[in-house]
Amino acid sequence: MPAALIPDAPAQTTTVAADAAELDSSALSHTGIHEGMVEAVPLGYRESSSHAVMPSSCDMDASTVPASAAALSTPTSSSYHASSGRVSTQLSQTMDGIEGHSIMLLGASSESDPWLLRHCQFDQLGLRSVHKMYFRNAGGVPTTDKIPIHFIVSDNKYLNHPLLPMYHPIGGDARLQLSQLVQPTYGVRLISLFRKYVYPTLPVVPSTYMDIPSTNSAASPVMSAALDSIPTSVLAAMYGLAMPFALNDELLAVVNAFETPPLLQLWTLVHSLIQVDIHRPSLSTVQAALLFLHKDSNSHTASNSSGGNDLSSSAFLWSFIGSTVGMAHSLGLQFECQMFGIPNADKRLRRRLWWALYIEEKWQSLLMGRPPYIRADEWDVGELCDNDFETKKASSYFDEAAAVVGRTFLPFRDMARLAVIVADVQERLYSLRACQRLGEDLAQSISTAKPLFDRLNDWRSSISAPEPFDDNVVEASPYPTTMYFAYLTIVTYVWRALLRPTVRSSPPPRIIDVEEEPPLQDAGGFFFEELSWDFSDLPEIELHLEEDIHAHGEASATIKELHQAAQAFGGTVATFTSRLTSRHFDEFWYSWSRIGFAVISNFLTVLLVQAPTAENAPRAKWMLESWRQTLRYQSKAFPILRLAMARLNAFYWGGLAETFCLPPHVQEVVT
């Protein structure tokens, strides 16, 4: 193997077998490999002949676990392990960013059996050459509870799919186009805004991207080099997410007063670059995709006033999330990587990327009513901890409040914990099987919801932060208001599931297939001309509240109590929204925030439509009208509420009594 790739190994390291294929130095270029190896010894070395079992938490760094802590108990051949072809150490080296090459995971059932590949003779970098490609041993596995993990390292020239031509933006290459859209002087300021407003709750890029010196000189070589180190798609996405906060920068506020921010062009560029790299993804591709998912879909568009152009109204969003999950799976982000033979910075980034994707996928799965892409039995990444973040002494949620304890990445970690509960709410209350089982079973619905309520209460209690509108608190909370709204949204979903079985569904209407011949009738036949297509002639579908009250007195009492409790909670959410100010709405840049407000609109409508008694109906109507007024006033300043208002106005447009089949006591209060 060329000396340029492998420095002299320590004396105790077994050499690679003479017949092992050499790694062409022109094919693989490991940036900074010498520095990484020299600084990492002995921590940079990973034992490949005996494997350590990592704890479930990340309180202990992988490099500090003794190699002999827990040897694999699988029977082995002593003669095989005595072979000179097996090295005793593996050097910790990055798998991402290998010049001109891409990696792809070999899963447990892939055609290249990982349990066969574990017997390969890998070199000190965990590589094995196999004719124009390489197998890369992740390192540190298998152990008693971890499977063997390998990747294929392929030359990009073999991955240029004919259906995905190389991207050629108008006006030159992508980097040139980005610099034309955003001058470097402005770009540095946007990175500063990104670090302050976005990064603490979405830390999906390396912290080194944040360390760009501020300067007014566009030709500063230090600044140019710092910006050039960021992949084009990621940098453009960082610009795009930071631009809505431009008013908080003196220079950018003046510039935007005279020039329209190029948001649409930036996000078009980001999407194009992602599509080019989707067949050979890297960590930067996943980073750009995650940032793209949080873009403001209503900014500077023709239909800005309606809310109808929201990304949630299009099938594109869920399809794009699926592509992002697919890229993450191909890169092996679903595996715990603490024991891998990769640098600690890569481990931290991989874990943060996985949890950011997990948060996004679980929320969108629930909010959009889609089956999840990520299955609980297909990932094992441990809970986030302090070691997963490159926290500097001056790092905090707000830069100017660096001394305040806790203003770091706690909101992101807590959102990850909440996403686990979101996944369980979707599976236990809203999956297809759960809806079929619980749709008309009130008792089972209550027993299923109770532990979820308990877990949500525990999560809320674990956050040592006051409510956002607590008058007794002087200092600003390090937690964005979106955290509290996320909690209220998921509680709303549990209540919504409890309200489902309180009213039995009416029998579905008879289906008439207009493309089939009608059945012959005894009295001279049956013709479509005799059918009346006046839908007002259809029988009215009424809710079966009265039958339930007379037949199940005890159950109806439970229904009343449930409805009253849900109504009280609905009032809490409505009050929360009415008290939001411009300072709070600045924090609602999460992609799913606007959908959450639309969920509240539907929930308050359900409380009215399914009001169990004449006493509940007026209160439910008043709450819905108050919510509508709140949306009407707040949406003038905060476009994020326009989708919720559009959904509610759609019900009011034709009249509630005409839109819904209402019980008599509800019909009386809405007419």
XYZ file of C-alpha atoms in Angstrom:
671
model
C 0.000 0.000 0.000
C 1.416 3.416 -0.902
C 3.151 5.256 1.886
C 1.073 8.312 1.081
C -1.964 6.544 2.465
C -0.582 4.410 5.282
C 2.185 5.695 7.551
C 4.483 3.335 9.373
C 2.350 1.241 11.699
C 3.296 0.713 15.350
C 5.415 -2.315 16.080
C 2.565 -4.230 17.683
C 0.336 -3.912 14.605
C 0.090 -7.014 12.435
C 0.846 -6.217 8.802
C -1.611 -6.825 6.002
C -1.159 -10.053 4.038
C 1.187 -9.763 1.093
C -1.435 -10.907 -1.356
C -3.972 -8.288 -0.235
C -4.861 -5.917 -3.065
C -3.158 -2.554 -2.893
C -5.239 0.587 -2.621
C -4.560 2.940 -5.504
C -3.596 6.313 -4.083
C -5.235 8.053 -7.029
C -8.522 6.292 -6.343
C -8.898 7.098 -2.662
C -7.633 10.287 -1.119
C -8.133 10.446 2.648
C -7.854 14.099 3.510
C -5.663 14.742 6.512
C -5.022 11.067 7.164
C -1.513 11.626 8.510
C -2.632 14.249 10.994
C -5.615 12.166 12.063
C -3.509 9.095 12.716
C -0.701 10.862 14.526
C -3.032 12.742 16.835
C -5.307 9.772 17.427
C -2.726 7.266 18.662
C -3.618 5.338 20.700
C -7.201 6.644 20.845
C -7.488 6.683 17.058
C -6.876 2.953 16.811
C -9.734 0.490 17.060
C -9.192 -3.158 17.897
C -10.649 -5.357 15.163
C -9.761 -8.711 16.720
C -11.796 -8.149 19.864
C -14.870 -5.992 20.099
C -16.233 -3.710 22.774
C -19.882 -3.445 23.728
C -20.949 0.165 23.984
C -23.355 1.253 26.722
C -26.800 2.412 25.703
C -26.018 5.984 26.703
C -23.137 8.028 25.365
C -21.781 9.120 28.712
C -18.602 7.224 27.876
C -16.698 7.991 24.719
C -16.174 5.013 22.442
C -12.429 5.421 22.463
C -12.247 4.955 26.227
C -13.891 1.529 26.252
C -11.333 -1.243 26.709
C -11.107 -3.489 23.661
C -11.355 -6.578 25.822
C -14.451 -5.412 27.658
C -16.751 -7.902 25.947
C -15.438 -10.293 23.347
C -17.806 -11.675 20.739
C -19.073 -15.061 21.849
C -19.586 -16.463 18.336
C -17.556 -19.676 17.820
C -14.455 -18.945 15.758
C -11.731 -20.885 14.022
C -8.454 -20.515 15.865
C -6.512 -21.298 12.714
C -8.291 -18.511 10.849
C -7.609 -15.910 13.504
C -3.980 -16.913 13.574
C -3.689 -15.998 9.901
C -1.310 -13.213 9.017
C -4.075 -11.636 6.923
C -5.960 -10.252 9.934
C -4.774 -6.945 11.364
C -5.040 -6.306 15.084
C -5.923 -2.628 14.788
C -8.071 -0.441 12.576
C -7.382 3.250 12.167
C -10.218 5.660 12.791
C -10.905 7.371 9.475
C -13.842 9.255 7.995
C -16.168 7.531 5.540
C -17.670 10.754 4.238
C -16.042 13.119 1.829
C -13.602 10.674 0.223
C -12.625 12.549 -2.924
C -14.372 11.156 -5.997
C -16.004 8.279 -4.141
C -19.309 7.480 -2.431
C -20.325 4.940 0.177
C -23.428 2.779 0.375
C -24.517 0.550 3.232
C -24.679 -3.218 2.855
C -27.690 -4.197 4.955
C -28.296 -7.393 6.878
C -30.085 -9.073 3.943
C -28.147 -7.495 1.080
C -26.635 -9.671 -1.639
C -23.220 -9.168 -0.016
C -23.762 -10.989 3.269
C -22.302 -8.940 6.160
C -21.750 -12.178 8.072
C -19.554 -13.340 5.189
C -17.757 -10.015 4.822
C -16.777 -10.061 8.500
C -14.269 -12.796 7.542
C -12.547 -10.601 4.925
C -8.949 -9.502 5.319
C -9.306 -5.748 5.799
C -6.365 -3.374 5.953
C -5.686 -0.847 8.689
C -8.240 1.545 7.204
C -10.906 -1.143 7.260
C -10.803 -1.431 3.458
C -10.767 -4.442 1.152
C -10.269 -3.996 -2.589
C -12.662 -5.977 -4.817
C -12.149 -4.967 -8.479
C -12.955 -1.275 -8.953
C -14.664 -0.971 -5.592
C -13.873 -1.448 -1.933
C -15.580 -2.971 1.049
C -15.301 -0.713 4.094
C -15.588 -2.285 7.520
C -17.313 0.185 9.841
C -15.182 -1.051 12.715
C -16.073 -1.848 16.304
C -18.750 -4.383 15.336
C -20.054 -7.050 15.541
C -20.440 -7.388 19.289
C -22.881 -9.340 21.406
C -25.654 -6.852 20.581
C -24.483 -5.195 17.346
C -24.426 -6.650 13.845
C -21.493 -6.482 11.402
C -21.715 -3.322 9.309
C -19.997 -2.794 5.985
C -20.170 -0.252 3.194
C -19.329 -0.332 -0.492
C -16.954 2.456 -1.528
C -17.472 3.165 -5.231
C -15.888 5.531 -7.707
C -18.377 8.253 -8.638
C -17.637 7.818 -12.336
C -19.502 4.510 -12.175
C -22.506 6.137 -10.480
C -23.529 8.701 -13.097
C -27.039 7.521 -13.847
C -28.228 8.405 -17.379
C -31.577 9.608 -16.037
C -29.832 12.064 -13.719
C -27.626 14.289 -15.894
C -25.063 16.533 -14.314
C -26.466 19.841 -13.088
C -25.584 22.878 -15.193
C -27.178 26.001 -13.700
C -27.779 29.009 -15.879
C -24.875 31.420 -15.718
C -22.135 28.972 -14.788
C -21.461 26.395 -12.112
C -23.486 26.112 -8.926
C -20.908 27.832 -6.735
C -20.702 30.796 -9.049
C -24.473 31.077 -9.174
C -24.649 31.031 -5.367
C -22.050 33.789 -5.062
C -24.058 35.838 -7.559
C -27.226 35.376 -5.524
C -25.580 36.147 -2.176
C -22.398 38.177 -1.926
C -19.834 36.712 0.501
C -20.081 39.816 2.700
C -23.810 39.197 3.125
C -23.257 35.466 3.371
C -21.112 35.810 6.478
C -23.882 37.779 8.155
C -26.453 35.177 7.163
C -24.281 32.452 8.686
C -24.216 34.481 11.902
C -28.025 34.666 11.876
C -28.230 30.946 11.162
C -25.971 30.227 14.135
C -28.139 32.330 16.429
C -31.681 31.472 15.355
C -31.572 28.097 13.613
C -28.544 26.081 14.663
C -29.441 25.524 18.355
C -32.668 23.745 17.402
C -31.446 22.213 14.132
C -27.727 21.381 14.568
C -27.360 19.340 11.390
C -24.122 20.901 10.159
C -20.648 20.746 11.720
C -19.935 23.490 14.226
C -16.893 24.471 12.160
C -19.287 25.962 9.611
C -20.279 28.498 12.252
C -16.721 29.722 12.833
C -16.580 32.202 9.973
C -14.930 35.533 10.866
C -17.095 38.574 10.273
C -15.594 41.155 7.968
C -16.802 43.911 5.688
C -14.284 42.976 3.019
C -15.749 40.710 0.372
C -12.232 39.831 -0.770
C -11.048 38.607 2.620
C -9.103 35.380 1.957
C -9.938 34.041 5.415
C -13.649 34.582 4.888
C -13.579 33.168 1.358
C -11.751 30.049 2.504
C -14.236 29.538 5.331
C -17.217 29.811 2.997
C -15.556 27.572 0.403
C -15.254 24.805 2.998
C -19.055 24.492 3.124
C -20.675 22.384 0.362
C -22.676 24.511 -2.047
C -26.039 22.868 -1.359
C -25.593 23.197 2.405
C -24.410 26.802 2.234
C -27.330 27.810 0.016
C -29.766 26.112 2.404
C -28.192 27.863 5.394
C -28.625 31.169 3.593
C -32.238 30.326 2.817
C -33.170 29.521 6.409
C -31.355 32.585 7.749
C -32.886 35.125 5.360
C -36.236 35.417 7.205
C -34.202 36.741 10.165
C -32.412 39.396 8.084
C -34.221 42.226 9.858
C -32.143 41.391 12.926
C -28.964 42.411 11.083
C -28.348 46.115 10.481
C -26.796 45.752 7.040
C -29.101 43.030 5.718
C -32.165 44.943 6.912
C -31.138 47.896 4.752
C -30.260 45.709 1.764
C -33.591 43.864 1.903
C -35.440 47.170 2.027
C -34.281 47.866 -1.526
C -33.765 44.363 -2.921
C -36.034 41.328 -2.821
C -34.227 38.451 -1.075
C -33.498 35.665 -3.590
C -35.231 32.983 -1.539
C -36.927 31.262 -4.448
C -33.690 31.095 -6.446
C -31.766 29.776 -3.444
C -34.190 26.954 -2.708
C -34.404 26.072 -6.407
C -30.622 25.752 -6.434
C -30.642 23.627 -3.278
C -33.275 21.274 -4.651
C -31.439 20.890 -7.963
C -28.166 20.025 -6.234
C -29.907 17.482 -4.000
C -31.442 15.800 -7.034
C -28.016 15.538 -8.656
C -26.510 13.881 -5.573
C -29.453 11.683 -4.638
C -27.970 8.656 -6.419
C -24.620 9.069 -4.640
C -25.515 10.812 -1.374
C -23.138 12.002 1.290
C -23.729 13.471 4.728
C -23.846 16.931 3.152
C -26.703 15.779 0.890
C -28.729 14.745 3.935
C -27.851 18.024 5.648
C -29.089 20.046 2.681
C -32.266 17.950 2.456
C -33.079 18.445 6.147
C -32.561 22.192 5.840
C -34.663 22.227 2.658
C -37.558 20.577 4.489
C -37.756 23.572 6.829
C -37.856 26.235 4.151
C -40.566 28.866 4.302
C -42.852 27.676 1.522
C -45.000 30.827 1.580
C -42.253 33.406 1.159
C -42.400 35.659 -1.891
C -44.945 33.636 -3.828
C -48.009 34.691 -5.729
C -50.497 32.905 -3.504
C -49.001 34.190 -0.300
C -52.302 35.428 1.050
C -54.268 32.220 0.811
C -52.079 29.689 2.517
C -53.046 27.238 -0.183
C -49.529 26.929 -1.547
C -48.295 25.448 1.693
C -45.987 22.474 1.270
C -48.405 20.387 3.333
C -50.940 20.614 0.506
C -48.644 18.785 -1.891
C -47.626 15.145 -2.114
C -44.096 16.382 -2.790
C -43.327 16.882 0.901
C -43.875 13.283 1.968
C -42.138 11.981 -1.147
C -39.137 14.185 -0.431
C -39.010 13.007 3.182
C -38.986 9.447 1.897
C -36.041 10.261 -0.351
C -34.206 11.826 2.587
C -34.847 8.787 4.772
C -33.628 6.585 1.934
C -30.384 8.546 1.662
C -29.875 8.325 5.420
C -30.407 4.569 5.339
C -27.924 4.205 2.485
C -25.356 6.036 4.615
C -26.092 3.861 7.656
C -27.261 6.705 9.891
C -29.770 4.367 11.537
C -26.957 2.483 13.300
C -25.368 3.457 16.581
C -21.916 4.649 15.524
C -20.193 5.217 18.866
C -18.000 2.151 18.324
C -17.277 2.787 14.627
C -13.766 3.389 13.385
C -14.511 6.978 12.387
C -13.486 10.330 13.933
C -15.467 11.601 16.903
C -16.636 14.595 14.871
C -18.223 12.211 12.356
C -19.904 10.266 15.149
C -21.406 13.424 16.622
C -22.637 14.610 13.244
C -24.102 11.229 12.291
C -26.064 10.985 15.536
C -27.393 14.534 15.270
C -28.387 13.989 11.649
C -30.282 10.836 12.538
C -32.224 12.477 15.330
C -33.010 15.555 13.226
C -34.377 13.265 10.516
C -36.246 11.182 13.090
C -37.921 14.296 14.510
C -38.961 15.486 11.065
C -40.215 12.118 9.832
C -42.236 11.329 12.964
C -43.923 14.714 13.101
C -44.760 14.771 9.417
C -45.990 11.172 9.528
C -48.479 12.091 12.241
C -49.475 15.488 10.879
C -49.960 14.246 7.322
C -51.528 10.905 8.238
C -48.893 8.816 6.473
C -47.385 5.448 7.440
C -43.912 6.112 8.859
C -40.807 5.414 6.823
C -38.721 4.731 9.942
C -39.620 1.515 11.780
C -38.872 1.092 15.458
C -37.100 -2.236 14.906
C -34.729 -0.879 12.253
C -32.606 1.626 14.174
C -30.589 1.625 17.392
C -29.087 5.108 17.759
C -28.775 6.031 21.423
C -30.290 9.091 23.075
C -28.485 12.375 22.500
C -26.084 13.572 25.173
C -23.548 16.330 25.816
C -20.832 14.515 23.863
C -22.861 14.843 20.657
C -22.358 18.601 20.490
C -19.221 20.652 19.948
C -20.088 23.142 22.673
C -17.720 26.034 23.156
C -17.563 28.211 26.237
C -19.171 31.089 24.357
C -21.885 28.939 22.784
C -25.445 29.461 23.941
C -28.950 29.686 22.629
C -28.426 33.432 22.226
C -24.872 34.589 21.574
C -25.223 37.647 23.782
C -26.258 35.474 26.722
C -23.307 33.091 26.640
C -23.028 32.939 30.413
C -26.570 31.670 30.890
C -26.516 27.975 31.690
C -28.646 25.724 29.500
C -28.890 27.931 26.418
C -27.243 25.423 24.139
C -28.809 22.433 22.443
C -31.250 21.270 25.113
C -34.294 22.196 22.978
C -33.069 19.915 20.194
C -32.438 17.061 22.615
C -35.860 17.499 24.195
C -37.517 17.587 20.782
C -35.828 14.269 20.027
C -37.267 12.777 23.215
C -40.697 14.155 22.345
C -40.447 12.668 18.845
C -40.191 9.200 20.392
C -43.552 9.839 22.069
C -44.924 11.192 18.792
C -43.953 7.911 17.134
C -45.829 5.945 19.792
C -48.907 8.172 19.463
C -48.930 7.513 15.735
C -48.453 3.770 16.149
C -50.873 3.193 19.034
C -53.616 5.658 18.122
C -53.349 6.514 14.422
C -51.859 3.574 12.547
C -54.300 1.702 10.321
C -54.615 -1.225 12.721
C -54.965 1.073 15.722
C -57.748 3.088 14.069
C -59.573 -0.092 13.097
C -59.280 -1.454 16.618
C -60.030 1.726 18.576
C -62.379 3.587 16.240
C -65.502 2.499 18.140
C -64.005 1.160 21.369
C -64.080 3.928 23.958
C -62.815 1.843 26.865
C -59.809 0.567 24.927
C -59.109 4.059 23.623
C -58.991 5.416 27.164
C -56.676 2.660 28.360
C -54.382 3.268 25.374
C -54.338 7.034 25.820
C -53.627 7.077 29.558
C -49.969 5.928 29.412
C -49.377 8.356 26.552
C -50.753 11.203 28.656
C -48.472 10.097 31.494
C -45.413 10.117 29.240
C -46.291 13.546 27.892
C -46.677 14.873 31.424
C -43.318 13.376 32.364
C -41.710 14.981 29.335
C -43.184 18.376 30.211
C -42.064 18.037 33.824
C -38.532 17.201 32.717
C -38.131 20.607 31.071
C -36.975 23.023 33.743
C -38.331 26.059 31.947
C -41.308 28.297 32.759
C -44.312 28.765 30.536
C -43.662 31.276 27.739
C -46.256 33.718 29.094
C -45.356 33.561 32.779
C -45.541 37.165 34.017
C -43.281 36.360 36.957
C -40.351 35.457 34.707
C -38.167 38.376 33.653
C -35.487 36.637 31.582
C -36.284 35.120 28.213
C -36.537 31.354 28.179
C -33.847 29.442 26.276
C -36.612 27.245 24.903
C -38.337 28.471 21.753
C -42.102 28.797 21.917
C -42.354 26.110 19.266
C -41.382 23.611 21.970
C -44.511 24.358 23.956
C -46.682 24.376 20.866
C -45.260 21.003 19.827
C -46.248 19.630 23.222
C -49.761 21.088 22.926
C -50.112 19.683 19.420
C -49.307 16.119 20.405
C -51.642 16.352 23.415
C -54.318 17.514 20.973
C -53.808 14.345 18.965
C -54.364 12.170 22.016
C -57.589 14.009 22.822
C -58.667 13.735 19.201
C -58.281 9.965 19.356
C -60.384 9.870 22.519
C -63.203 11.790 20.841
C -63.416 9.345 17.909
C -65.370 6.565 19.621
C -67.690 8.919 21.522
C -69.898 9.042 18.414
C -70.656 5.999 16.285
C -70.214 6.352 12.550
C -73.289 6.091 10.353
C -73.508 3.274 7.793
C -71.764 4.232 4.542
C -73.927 5.053 1.508
C -74.601 2.433 -1.146
C -72.016 2.508 -3.936
C -73.264 2.795 -7.518
C -70.675 2.053 -10.184
C -71.604 4.269 -13.124
C -69.287 2.321 -15.460
C -71.123 -0.987 -15.034
C -74.425 -2.034 -16.525
C -77.265 -1.604 -14.022
C -78.985 -4.798 -12.833
C -82.221 -5.700 -14.606
C -85.378 -4.860 -12.705
C -88.623 -6.834 -12.680
C -90.837 -3.934 -13.685
C -89.690 -3.262 -17.195
C -86.048 -2.677 -16.428
C -83.961 -0.002 -14.769
C -82.384 2.917 -16.593
C -79.912 5.560 -15.459
C -82.225 8.198 -16.886
C -84.611 7.400 -14.043
C -82.003 8.205 -11.399
C -82.198 11.559 -9.687
C -78.696 12.956 -8.988
C -80.015 15.650 -6.666
C -77.883 15.044 -3.577
C -80.444 16.809 -1.406
C -82.601 13.704 -1.875
C -80.078 11.549 -0.021
C -81.088 10.596 3.521
C -79.525 12.774 6.194
C -76.719 11.091 8.129
C -77.242 11.827 11.787
C -74.951 11.267 14.724
C -76.123 8.569 17.101
C -75.772 10.588 20.270
C -79.366 10.159 21.438
C -79.219 6.374 21.072
C -76.043 6.258 23.117
C -77.530 8.417 25.852
C -80.652 6.284 26.228
C -78.967 2.912 25.826
C -75.752 3.566 27.736
C -76.351 6.016 30.515
C -73.023 5.324 32.234
C -71.101 5.556 28.972
C -72.740 8.863 28.105
C -71.576 10.270 31.447
C -68.042 9.267 30.518
C -68.485 10.884 27.133
C -69.633 14.118 28.762
C -66.621 14.162 31.064
C -64.251 13.460 28.195
C -65.774 16.200 26.094
C -65.608 18.730 28.914
C -61.964 17.902 29.584
C -61.121 18.117 25.885
C -62.979 21.415 25.713
C -60.953 22.792 28.607
C -57.750 21.769 26.869
C -58.951 23.350 23.620
C -59.403 26.605 25.494
C -55.803 26.368 26.701
C -54.489 25.991 23.156
C -56.639 28.868 21.886
C -55.421 31.143 24.674
C -51.831 30.133 23.987
C -52.160 31.154 20.339
C -53.910 34.427 21.113
C -51.008 35.523 23.341
C -48.288 34.904 20.760
C -46.386 38.005 19.696
C -43.977 38.803 16.893
C -41.087 37.691 19.095
C -42.670 34.266 19.484
C -43.643 33.834 15.849
C -40.027 34.377 14.815
C -39.377 30.962 16.354
C -42.043 29.127 14.319
C -39.820 28.304 11.356
C -40.164 24.542 11.872
C -41.626 22.952 8.745
C -44.570 21.399 10.558
C -45.557 24.426 12.665
C -48.183 25.746 10.252
C -49.769 22.298 9.945
C -50.036 22.135 13.727
C -52.235 25.232 13.830
C -54.493 23.672 11.185
C -54.785 20.609 13.443
C -56.092 22.877 16.206
C -58.718 24.294 13.828
C -60.008 20.797 13.119
C -59.920 19.796 16.776
C -62.054 22.750 17.874
C -64.471 22.006 15.023
C -64.810 18.409 16.222
C -65.670 19.679 19.705
C -68.628 21.541 18.217
C -69.814 18.914 15.741
C -69.679 16.158 18.378
C -70.932 18.183 21.341
C -72.764 15.513 23.386
C -75.409 17.724 25.017
C -77.229 20.999 24.551
C -75.159 22.408 27.414
C -71.837 21.679 25.668
C -72.786 23.015 22.243
C -72.919 26.784 23.000
C -69.545 26.680 24.744
C -68.017 24.751 21.829
C -69.441 27.237 19.328
C -68.082 30.191 21.301
C -64.621 28.608 21.417
C -64.619 27.977 17.676
C -65.723 31.538 16.936
C -63.033 32.913 19.261
C -60.416 30.777 17.545
C -61.569 32.050 14.175
C -61.228 35.633 15.372
C -57.737 34.924 16.717
C -56.664 33.478 13.389
C -58.202 36.370 11.499
C -56.287 38.993 13.484
C -53.018 37.134 14.012
C -52.691 35.898 10.431
C -52.499 39.474 9.141
C -49.056 39.742 10.693
C -48.091 36.072 10.853
C -48.604 34.115 7.602
C -47.900 30.871 9.428
C -51.537 30.918 10.611
C -53.076 31.276 7.169
C -53.324 27.562 6.523
C -55.278 27.105 9.769
C -57.562 29.985 8.801
C -58.046 28.617 5.278
C -59.038 25.201 6.607
C -61.549 26.723 9.038
C -62.978 29.177 6.521
C -63.610 26.268 4.164
C -66.094 24.902 6.718
C -67.730 28.291 7.258
C -67.912 29.128 3.573
C -70.913 26.883 2.932
C -72.243 27.172 6.472
C -71.551 24.731 9.289
C -75.105 23.398 9.203
C -74.801 22.674 5.487
C -71.254 21.323 5.647
C -71.796 18.838 8.491
C -74.588 16.476 9.502
C -75.267 17.830 12.973
C -77.364 16.543 15.876
C -80.397 18.737 16.626
C -78.922 20.491 19.684
C -75.823 21.504 17.692
C -77.885 22.434 14.650
C -79.832 24.807 16.852
C -76.796 26.788 18.047
C -75.119 27.163 14.644
C -78.175 28.417 12.762
